[in-house]
XYZ file of C-alpha atoms in Angstrom:
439
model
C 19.047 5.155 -4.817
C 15.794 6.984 -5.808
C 14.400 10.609 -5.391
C 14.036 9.991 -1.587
C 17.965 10.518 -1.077
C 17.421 14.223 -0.468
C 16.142 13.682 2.848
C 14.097 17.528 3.667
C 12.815 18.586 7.584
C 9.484 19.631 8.206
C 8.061 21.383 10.556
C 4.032 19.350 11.220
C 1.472 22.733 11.572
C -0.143 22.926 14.841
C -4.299 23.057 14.364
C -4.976 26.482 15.805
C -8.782 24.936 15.662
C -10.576 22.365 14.853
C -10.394 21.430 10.912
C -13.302 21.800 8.694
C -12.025 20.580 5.018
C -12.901 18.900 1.590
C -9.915 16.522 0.880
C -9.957 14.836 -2.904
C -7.411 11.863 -2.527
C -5.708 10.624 -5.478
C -6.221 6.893 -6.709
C -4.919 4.021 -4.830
C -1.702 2.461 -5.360
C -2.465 -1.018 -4.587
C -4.994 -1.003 -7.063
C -3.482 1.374 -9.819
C 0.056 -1.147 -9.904
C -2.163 -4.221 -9.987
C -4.009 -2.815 -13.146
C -0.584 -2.385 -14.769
C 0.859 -5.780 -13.781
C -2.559 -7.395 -15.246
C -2.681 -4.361 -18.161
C 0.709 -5.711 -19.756
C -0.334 -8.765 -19.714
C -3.451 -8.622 -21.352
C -4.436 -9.897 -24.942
C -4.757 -6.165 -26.499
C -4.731 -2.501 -24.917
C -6.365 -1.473 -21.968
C -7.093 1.906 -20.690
C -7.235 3.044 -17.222
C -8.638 6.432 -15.364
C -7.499 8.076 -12.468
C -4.513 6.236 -11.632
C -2.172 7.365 -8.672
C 1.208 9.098 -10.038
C 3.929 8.341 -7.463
C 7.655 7.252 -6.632
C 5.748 3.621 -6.512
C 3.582 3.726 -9.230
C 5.927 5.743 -11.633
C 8.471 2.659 -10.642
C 5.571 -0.006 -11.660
C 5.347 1.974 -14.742
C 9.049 2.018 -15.604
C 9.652 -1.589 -14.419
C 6.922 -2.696 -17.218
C 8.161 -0.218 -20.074
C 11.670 -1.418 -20.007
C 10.141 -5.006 -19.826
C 8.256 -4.279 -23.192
C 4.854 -2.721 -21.947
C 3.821 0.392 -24.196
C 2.266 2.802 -21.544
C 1.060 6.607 -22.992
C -1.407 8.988 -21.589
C -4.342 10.282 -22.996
C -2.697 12.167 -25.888
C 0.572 10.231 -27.014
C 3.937 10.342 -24.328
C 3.086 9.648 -21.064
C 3.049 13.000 -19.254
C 4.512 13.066 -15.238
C 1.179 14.875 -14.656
C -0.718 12.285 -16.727
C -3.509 9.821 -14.516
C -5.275 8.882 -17.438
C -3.284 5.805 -19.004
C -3.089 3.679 -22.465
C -1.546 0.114 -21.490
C -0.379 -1.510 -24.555
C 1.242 -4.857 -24.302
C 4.406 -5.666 -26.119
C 6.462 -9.016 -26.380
C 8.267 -9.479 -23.206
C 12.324 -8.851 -22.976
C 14.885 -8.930 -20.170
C 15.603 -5.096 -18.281
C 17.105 -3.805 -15.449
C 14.274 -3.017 -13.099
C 14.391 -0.288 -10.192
C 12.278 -1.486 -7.241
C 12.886 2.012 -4.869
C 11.126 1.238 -1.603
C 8.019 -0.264 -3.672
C 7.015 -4.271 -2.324
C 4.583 -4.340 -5.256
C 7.507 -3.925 -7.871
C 9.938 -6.348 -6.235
C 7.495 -8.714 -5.504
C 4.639 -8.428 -8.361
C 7.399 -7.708 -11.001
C 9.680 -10.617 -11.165
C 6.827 -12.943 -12.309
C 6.371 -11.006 -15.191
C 10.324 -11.295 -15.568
C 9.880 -14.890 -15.611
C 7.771 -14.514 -18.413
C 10.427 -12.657 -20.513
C 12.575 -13.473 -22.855
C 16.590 -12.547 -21.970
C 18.091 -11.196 -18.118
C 16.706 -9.313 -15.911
C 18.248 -7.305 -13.197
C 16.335 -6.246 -9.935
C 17.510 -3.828 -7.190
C 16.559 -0.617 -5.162
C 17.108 1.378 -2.469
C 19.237 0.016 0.242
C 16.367 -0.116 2.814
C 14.594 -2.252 0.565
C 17.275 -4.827 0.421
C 16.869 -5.813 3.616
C 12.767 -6.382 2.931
C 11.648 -9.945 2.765
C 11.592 -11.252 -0.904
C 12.759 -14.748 -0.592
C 9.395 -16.362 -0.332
C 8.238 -15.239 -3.953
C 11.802 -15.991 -5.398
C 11.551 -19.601 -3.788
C 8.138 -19.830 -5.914
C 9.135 -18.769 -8.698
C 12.095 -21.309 -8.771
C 9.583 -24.039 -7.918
C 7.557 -23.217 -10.978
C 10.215 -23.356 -13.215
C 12.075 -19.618 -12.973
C 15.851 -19.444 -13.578
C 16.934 -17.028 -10.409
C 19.706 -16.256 -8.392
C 19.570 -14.481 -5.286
C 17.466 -14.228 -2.606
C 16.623 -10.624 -2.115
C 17.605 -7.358 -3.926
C 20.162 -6.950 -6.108
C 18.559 -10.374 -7.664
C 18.255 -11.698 -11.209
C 15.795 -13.731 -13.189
C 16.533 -15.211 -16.652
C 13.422 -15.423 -18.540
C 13.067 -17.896 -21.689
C 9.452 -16.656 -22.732
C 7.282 -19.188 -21.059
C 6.855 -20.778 -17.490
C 6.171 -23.707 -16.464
C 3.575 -23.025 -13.896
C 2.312 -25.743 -11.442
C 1.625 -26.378 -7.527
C 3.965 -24.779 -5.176
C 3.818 -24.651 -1.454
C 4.995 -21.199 0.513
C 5.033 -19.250 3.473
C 3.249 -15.958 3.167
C 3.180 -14.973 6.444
C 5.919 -12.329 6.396
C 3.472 -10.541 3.490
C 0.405 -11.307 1.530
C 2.084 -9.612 -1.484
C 3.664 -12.533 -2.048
C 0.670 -13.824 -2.690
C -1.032 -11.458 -4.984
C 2.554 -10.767 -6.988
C 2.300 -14.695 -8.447
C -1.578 -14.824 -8.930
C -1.908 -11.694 -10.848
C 0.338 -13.535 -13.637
C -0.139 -17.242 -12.877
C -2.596 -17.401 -16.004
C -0.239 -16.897 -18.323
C 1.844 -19.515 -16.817
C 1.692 -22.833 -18.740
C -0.161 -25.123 -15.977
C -1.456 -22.242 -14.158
C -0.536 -22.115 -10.734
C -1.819 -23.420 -7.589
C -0.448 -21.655 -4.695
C -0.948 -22.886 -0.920
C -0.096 -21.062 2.123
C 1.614 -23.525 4.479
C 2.815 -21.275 7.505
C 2.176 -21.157 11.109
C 0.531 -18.015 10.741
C -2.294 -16.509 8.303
C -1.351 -14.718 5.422
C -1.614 -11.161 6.575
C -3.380 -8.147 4.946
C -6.302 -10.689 3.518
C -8.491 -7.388 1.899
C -5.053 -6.970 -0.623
C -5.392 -10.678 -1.763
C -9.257 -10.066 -2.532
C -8.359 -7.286 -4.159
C -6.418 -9.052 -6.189
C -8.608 -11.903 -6.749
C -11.874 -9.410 -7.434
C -9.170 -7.443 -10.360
C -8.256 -11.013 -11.695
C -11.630 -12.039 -12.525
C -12.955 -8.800 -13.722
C -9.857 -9.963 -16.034
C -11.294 -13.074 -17.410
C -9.225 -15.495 -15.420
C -10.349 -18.701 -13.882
C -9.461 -18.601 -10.365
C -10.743 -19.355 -7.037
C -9.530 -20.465 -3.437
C -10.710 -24.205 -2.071
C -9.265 -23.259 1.007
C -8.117 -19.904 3.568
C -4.664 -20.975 2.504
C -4.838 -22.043 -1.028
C -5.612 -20.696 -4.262
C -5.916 -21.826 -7.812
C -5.585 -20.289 -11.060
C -6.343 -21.543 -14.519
C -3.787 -20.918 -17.513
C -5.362 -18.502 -20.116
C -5.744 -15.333 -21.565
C -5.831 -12.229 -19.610
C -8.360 -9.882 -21.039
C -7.525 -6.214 -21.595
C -10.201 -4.361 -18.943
C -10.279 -0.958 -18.925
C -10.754 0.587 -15.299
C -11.625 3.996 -13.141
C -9.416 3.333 -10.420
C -10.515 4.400 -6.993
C -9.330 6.398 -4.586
C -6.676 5.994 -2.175
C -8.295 5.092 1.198
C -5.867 4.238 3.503
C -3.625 7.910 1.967
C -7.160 9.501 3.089
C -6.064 8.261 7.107
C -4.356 10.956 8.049
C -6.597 13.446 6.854
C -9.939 11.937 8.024
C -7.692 11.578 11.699
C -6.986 14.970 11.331
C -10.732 15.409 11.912
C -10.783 13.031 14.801
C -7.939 14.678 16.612
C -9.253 18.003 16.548
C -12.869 17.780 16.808
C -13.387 19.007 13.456
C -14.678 17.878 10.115
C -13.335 16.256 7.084
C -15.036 15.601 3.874
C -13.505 12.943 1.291
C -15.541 12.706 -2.110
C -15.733 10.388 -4.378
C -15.644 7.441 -1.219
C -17.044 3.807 -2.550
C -19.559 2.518 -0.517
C -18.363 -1.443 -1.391
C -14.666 -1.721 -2.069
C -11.956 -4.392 -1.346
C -9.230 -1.284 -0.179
C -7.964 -2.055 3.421
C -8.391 1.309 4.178
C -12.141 1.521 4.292
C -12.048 -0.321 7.870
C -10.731 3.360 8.982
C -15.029 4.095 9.115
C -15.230 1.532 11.923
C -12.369 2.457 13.947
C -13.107 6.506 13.811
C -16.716 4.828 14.913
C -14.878 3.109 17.708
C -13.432 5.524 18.992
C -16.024 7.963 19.152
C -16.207 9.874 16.012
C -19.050 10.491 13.689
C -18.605 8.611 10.326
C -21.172 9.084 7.423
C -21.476 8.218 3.862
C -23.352 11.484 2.156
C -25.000 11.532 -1.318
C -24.186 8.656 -2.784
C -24.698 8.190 -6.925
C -25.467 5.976 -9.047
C -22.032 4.025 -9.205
C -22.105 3.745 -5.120
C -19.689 6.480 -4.624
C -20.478 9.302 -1.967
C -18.716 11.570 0.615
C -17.092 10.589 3.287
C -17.828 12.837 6.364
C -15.876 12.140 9.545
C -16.564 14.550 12.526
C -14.316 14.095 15.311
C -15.606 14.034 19.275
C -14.687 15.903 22.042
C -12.149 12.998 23.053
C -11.252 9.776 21.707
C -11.726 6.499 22.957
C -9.378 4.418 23.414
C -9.835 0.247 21.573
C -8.260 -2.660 21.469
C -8.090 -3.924 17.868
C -6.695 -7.253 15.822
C -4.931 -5.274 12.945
C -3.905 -8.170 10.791
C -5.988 -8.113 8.049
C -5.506 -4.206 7.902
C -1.784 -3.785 9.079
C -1.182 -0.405 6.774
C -3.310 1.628 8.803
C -1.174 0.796 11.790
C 0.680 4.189 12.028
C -2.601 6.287 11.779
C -4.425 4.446 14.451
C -1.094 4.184 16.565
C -1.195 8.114 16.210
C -4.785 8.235 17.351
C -4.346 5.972 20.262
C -1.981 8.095 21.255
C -4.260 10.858 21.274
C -7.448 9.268 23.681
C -7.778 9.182 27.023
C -7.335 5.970 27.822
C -4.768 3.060 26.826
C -4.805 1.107 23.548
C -3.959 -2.434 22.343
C -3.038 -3.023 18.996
C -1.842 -6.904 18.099
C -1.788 -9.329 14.841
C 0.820 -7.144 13.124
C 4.115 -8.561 13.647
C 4.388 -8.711 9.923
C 5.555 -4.803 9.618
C 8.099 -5.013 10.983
C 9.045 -6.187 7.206
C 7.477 -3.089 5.956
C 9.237 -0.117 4.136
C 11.155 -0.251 8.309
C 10.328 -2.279 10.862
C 7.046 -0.119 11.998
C 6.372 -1.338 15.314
C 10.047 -0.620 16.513
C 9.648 2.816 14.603
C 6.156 3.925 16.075
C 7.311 3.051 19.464
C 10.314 4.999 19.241
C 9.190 8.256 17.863
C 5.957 7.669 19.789
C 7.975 7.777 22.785
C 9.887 10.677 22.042
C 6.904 12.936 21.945
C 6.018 11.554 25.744
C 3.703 9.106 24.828
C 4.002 5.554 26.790
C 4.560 2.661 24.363
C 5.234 -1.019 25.096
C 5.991 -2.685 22.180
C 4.736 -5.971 21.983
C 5.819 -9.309 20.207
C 2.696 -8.823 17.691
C 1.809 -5.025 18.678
C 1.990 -2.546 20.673
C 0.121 -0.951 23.857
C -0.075 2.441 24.051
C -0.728 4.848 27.230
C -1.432 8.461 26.308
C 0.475 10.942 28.250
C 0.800 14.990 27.652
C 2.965 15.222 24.370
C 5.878 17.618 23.554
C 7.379 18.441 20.354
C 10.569 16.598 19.523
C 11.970 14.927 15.967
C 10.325 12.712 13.998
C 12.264 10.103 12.002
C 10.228 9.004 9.080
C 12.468 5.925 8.516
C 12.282 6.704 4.423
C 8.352 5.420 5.054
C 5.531 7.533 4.086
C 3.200 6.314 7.062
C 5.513 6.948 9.524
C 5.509 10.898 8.270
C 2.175 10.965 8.010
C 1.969 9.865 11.826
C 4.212 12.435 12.709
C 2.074 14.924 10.646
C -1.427 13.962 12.966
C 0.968 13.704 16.060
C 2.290 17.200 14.985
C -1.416 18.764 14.968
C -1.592 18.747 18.847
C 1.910 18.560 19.960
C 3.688 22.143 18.810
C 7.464 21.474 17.671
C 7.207 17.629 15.934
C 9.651 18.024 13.149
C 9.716 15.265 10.454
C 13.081 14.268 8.989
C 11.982 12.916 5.666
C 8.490 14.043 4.874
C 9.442 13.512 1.155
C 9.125 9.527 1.868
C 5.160 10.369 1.507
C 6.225 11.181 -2.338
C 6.115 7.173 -2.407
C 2.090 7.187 -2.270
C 0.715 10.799 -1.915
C 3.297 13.092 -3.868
C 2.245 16.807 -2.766
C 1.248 15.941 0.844
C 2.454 18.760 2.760
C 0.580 20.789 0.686
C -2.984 18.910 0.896
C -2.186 19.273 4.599
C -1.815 23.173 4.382
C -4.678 23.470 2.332
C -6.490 21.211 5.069
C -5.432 23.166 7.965
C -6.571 26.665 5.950
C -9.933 25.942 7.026
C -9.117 25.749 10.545
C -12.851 26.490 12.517
């Protein structure tokens, strides 16, 4: 199912020097399908500014209009082209909703389901059927949802309202679970108080504050007595309208690009506070022996990102738990210094969009790089790479590590470079016009 069926090759461009590049990324998705979720369910219209337009996002946004949300752009219709958005809150009704690859629709969506009134239907593509999803159902049921099934295809049969209350789950497999029943536990009738009772932490801990900082900004009453537990008061969600940043960890592969090559990337328009995962990519660059800088910042704490990369990379042994996304990039870097690499605390991906350690230590292997994987990571041992295929996997950061991978290694050819449609529509072509100003 989806517009990633027509699976396309591409052939990565070799850097015939080092880069030397302004890249503008688009806004982030994490934080442009939160501000929908919370958007519909506000108590009057909200407006929101530079939003991402993607497979994900463009699935947020039909998931909420067939639920009842009213969402336009700046001028009436909404536009495919259209970033600028008018949210406009309707009374909640039962729909079939298309999930595609996205975790933040099948896992952020069926709470506001819950809240409906009538049926609704859930499914997506058939890699995404086999993602975890049982932990938010379970919740859901505990707070007083009507739902049967335990992943996609799924239903949930809303009666308008929700009960709401304490529930206990285990969010170790994702902390989306997480965010997808805080971001409408206000409008539940008790509230919700959610705690965390796994063996491990709750993974990816910057996308629950992110979710926290968006809910308050919101008006709701919420806060977190423990590492494991949080709490949020029934009420109104106030409409907020929001600029919505840009996409930090999308700007990986392009700021790597720099690293890789010994060349230099600029990214405007870079917040010098923000709770995106992908800002932690400044410290490992700086790890590994690049030149990170934060140029002429204004008045909102927004500057340019400048990342020059050094004459070789060093290699690091990181905990990437609380930032799992930016596995593939780093994996691709590590692969590229000269000197092993540990990476560990991410056994949670392999439940991502494919199971991402299996899938960098395959492909990383084909190009001649030595990989063990590990039960939480993997260690990798550079080696001189060769060009060979690159399966994608239908997962945007796994073509994006074939893209970096594909810089230095002539003949990498990824199988499904489309997948990066899903975050960063237009990628190949922000790559080209990267590489155009080769030094």
């Amino acid at each position: 199912m989806g517009d990633n069926d027509q699976v396309s090759h591409w052939n990565a461009p070799v850097a015939a020097g080092p880069v030397d590049a302004d890249v503008t990324i688009p806004g982030s998705k994490s934080l442009t399908n939160r501000a929908l979720v919370l958007a519909a369910l506000a108590d009057g219209p909200s407006r929101l500014v530079g939003t991402l337009r993607s497979r994900d996002t463009d699935l947020m946004v039909g998931a909420l209009q067939a639920l009842g949300t009213r969402i336009e752009g700046p001028s009436g219709p909404l536009g495919p082209g259209d970033t600028d958005l008018v949210i406009t809150p309707g009374e909640l009704r039962g729909a079939d909703v298309e999930c595609g690859l996205a975790g933040t629709v099948m896992r952020f969506v069926p709470s506001v389901a819950a809240l409906a009134t009538g049926r609704s239907t859930f499914d997506g593509d058939p890699a995404a059927r086999v993602r975890p999803q049982a932990t938010v159902l379970d919740a859901l049921r505990a707070l007083g949802a009507a739902i049967t099934g335990g992943s996609l295809p799924f239903t949930v049969d809303g009666t308008g309202s929700l009960r709401g209350g304490r529930v206990e789950m285990d969010a170790s497999a994702s902390s989306q679970f997480v965010s997808g029943l805080l971001l409408s536990a206000a409008r539940f009738d008790e509230g919700a108080e959610l705690v965390h009772v796994g063996a491990s932490p709750v993974p990816s801990g910057p996308h629950i504050e992110m979710t926290l900082e968006m809910l308050r900004e919101s008006g709701v009453a919420v806060d977190q007595p423990t590492p494991s537990s949080w709490r949020v008061a029934p009420g109104a969600i106030a409409a907020v309208d929001r600029v919505v940043e840009p996409d930090l960890s999308n700007a990986t592969p392009f700021l790597a690009a720099a690293a890789v090559t010994g060349g230099t990337v600029r990214v405007p328009h870079w917040p010098a506070a923000t709770t995106q995962p992908g800002d932690a990519i400044r410290g490992i660059l700086r790890d590994m022996g690049a030149s990170v800088t934060l140029e002429d910042a204004d008045g909102a704490g927004h500057g340019t990102l400048v990342v020059v990369g050094p004459e070789r990379l060093s290699p690091v042994d990181l905990d990437l738990s609380a930032i799992g996304e930016l596995t593939p990039t780093v994996a691709a870097l590590c692969a590229l210094a000269d000197g092993p690499s540990r990476l560990t605390g991410i056994a949670h991906l392999r439940g991502h969009e494919t199971d991402r350690l299996a899938a960098l230590a395959a492909e990383l292997g084909a190009v001649g790089c030595g990989v063990t994987e590990l039960d939480d990571g993997l260690e990798i041992t550079p080696a001189p790479l060769h060009g060979a295929p690159w399966r994608a996997y239908a997962d945007h950061r796994m073509a994006t590590a074939g893209a970096i991978i594909g810089l230095v290694a002539p003949g990498v050819g990824v199988d499904d470079v489309e997948s990066t449609s899903k975050t960063m529509p237009g990628f190949t072509a922000m790559w080209a016009d990267m590489l155009a100003g080769q030094g």
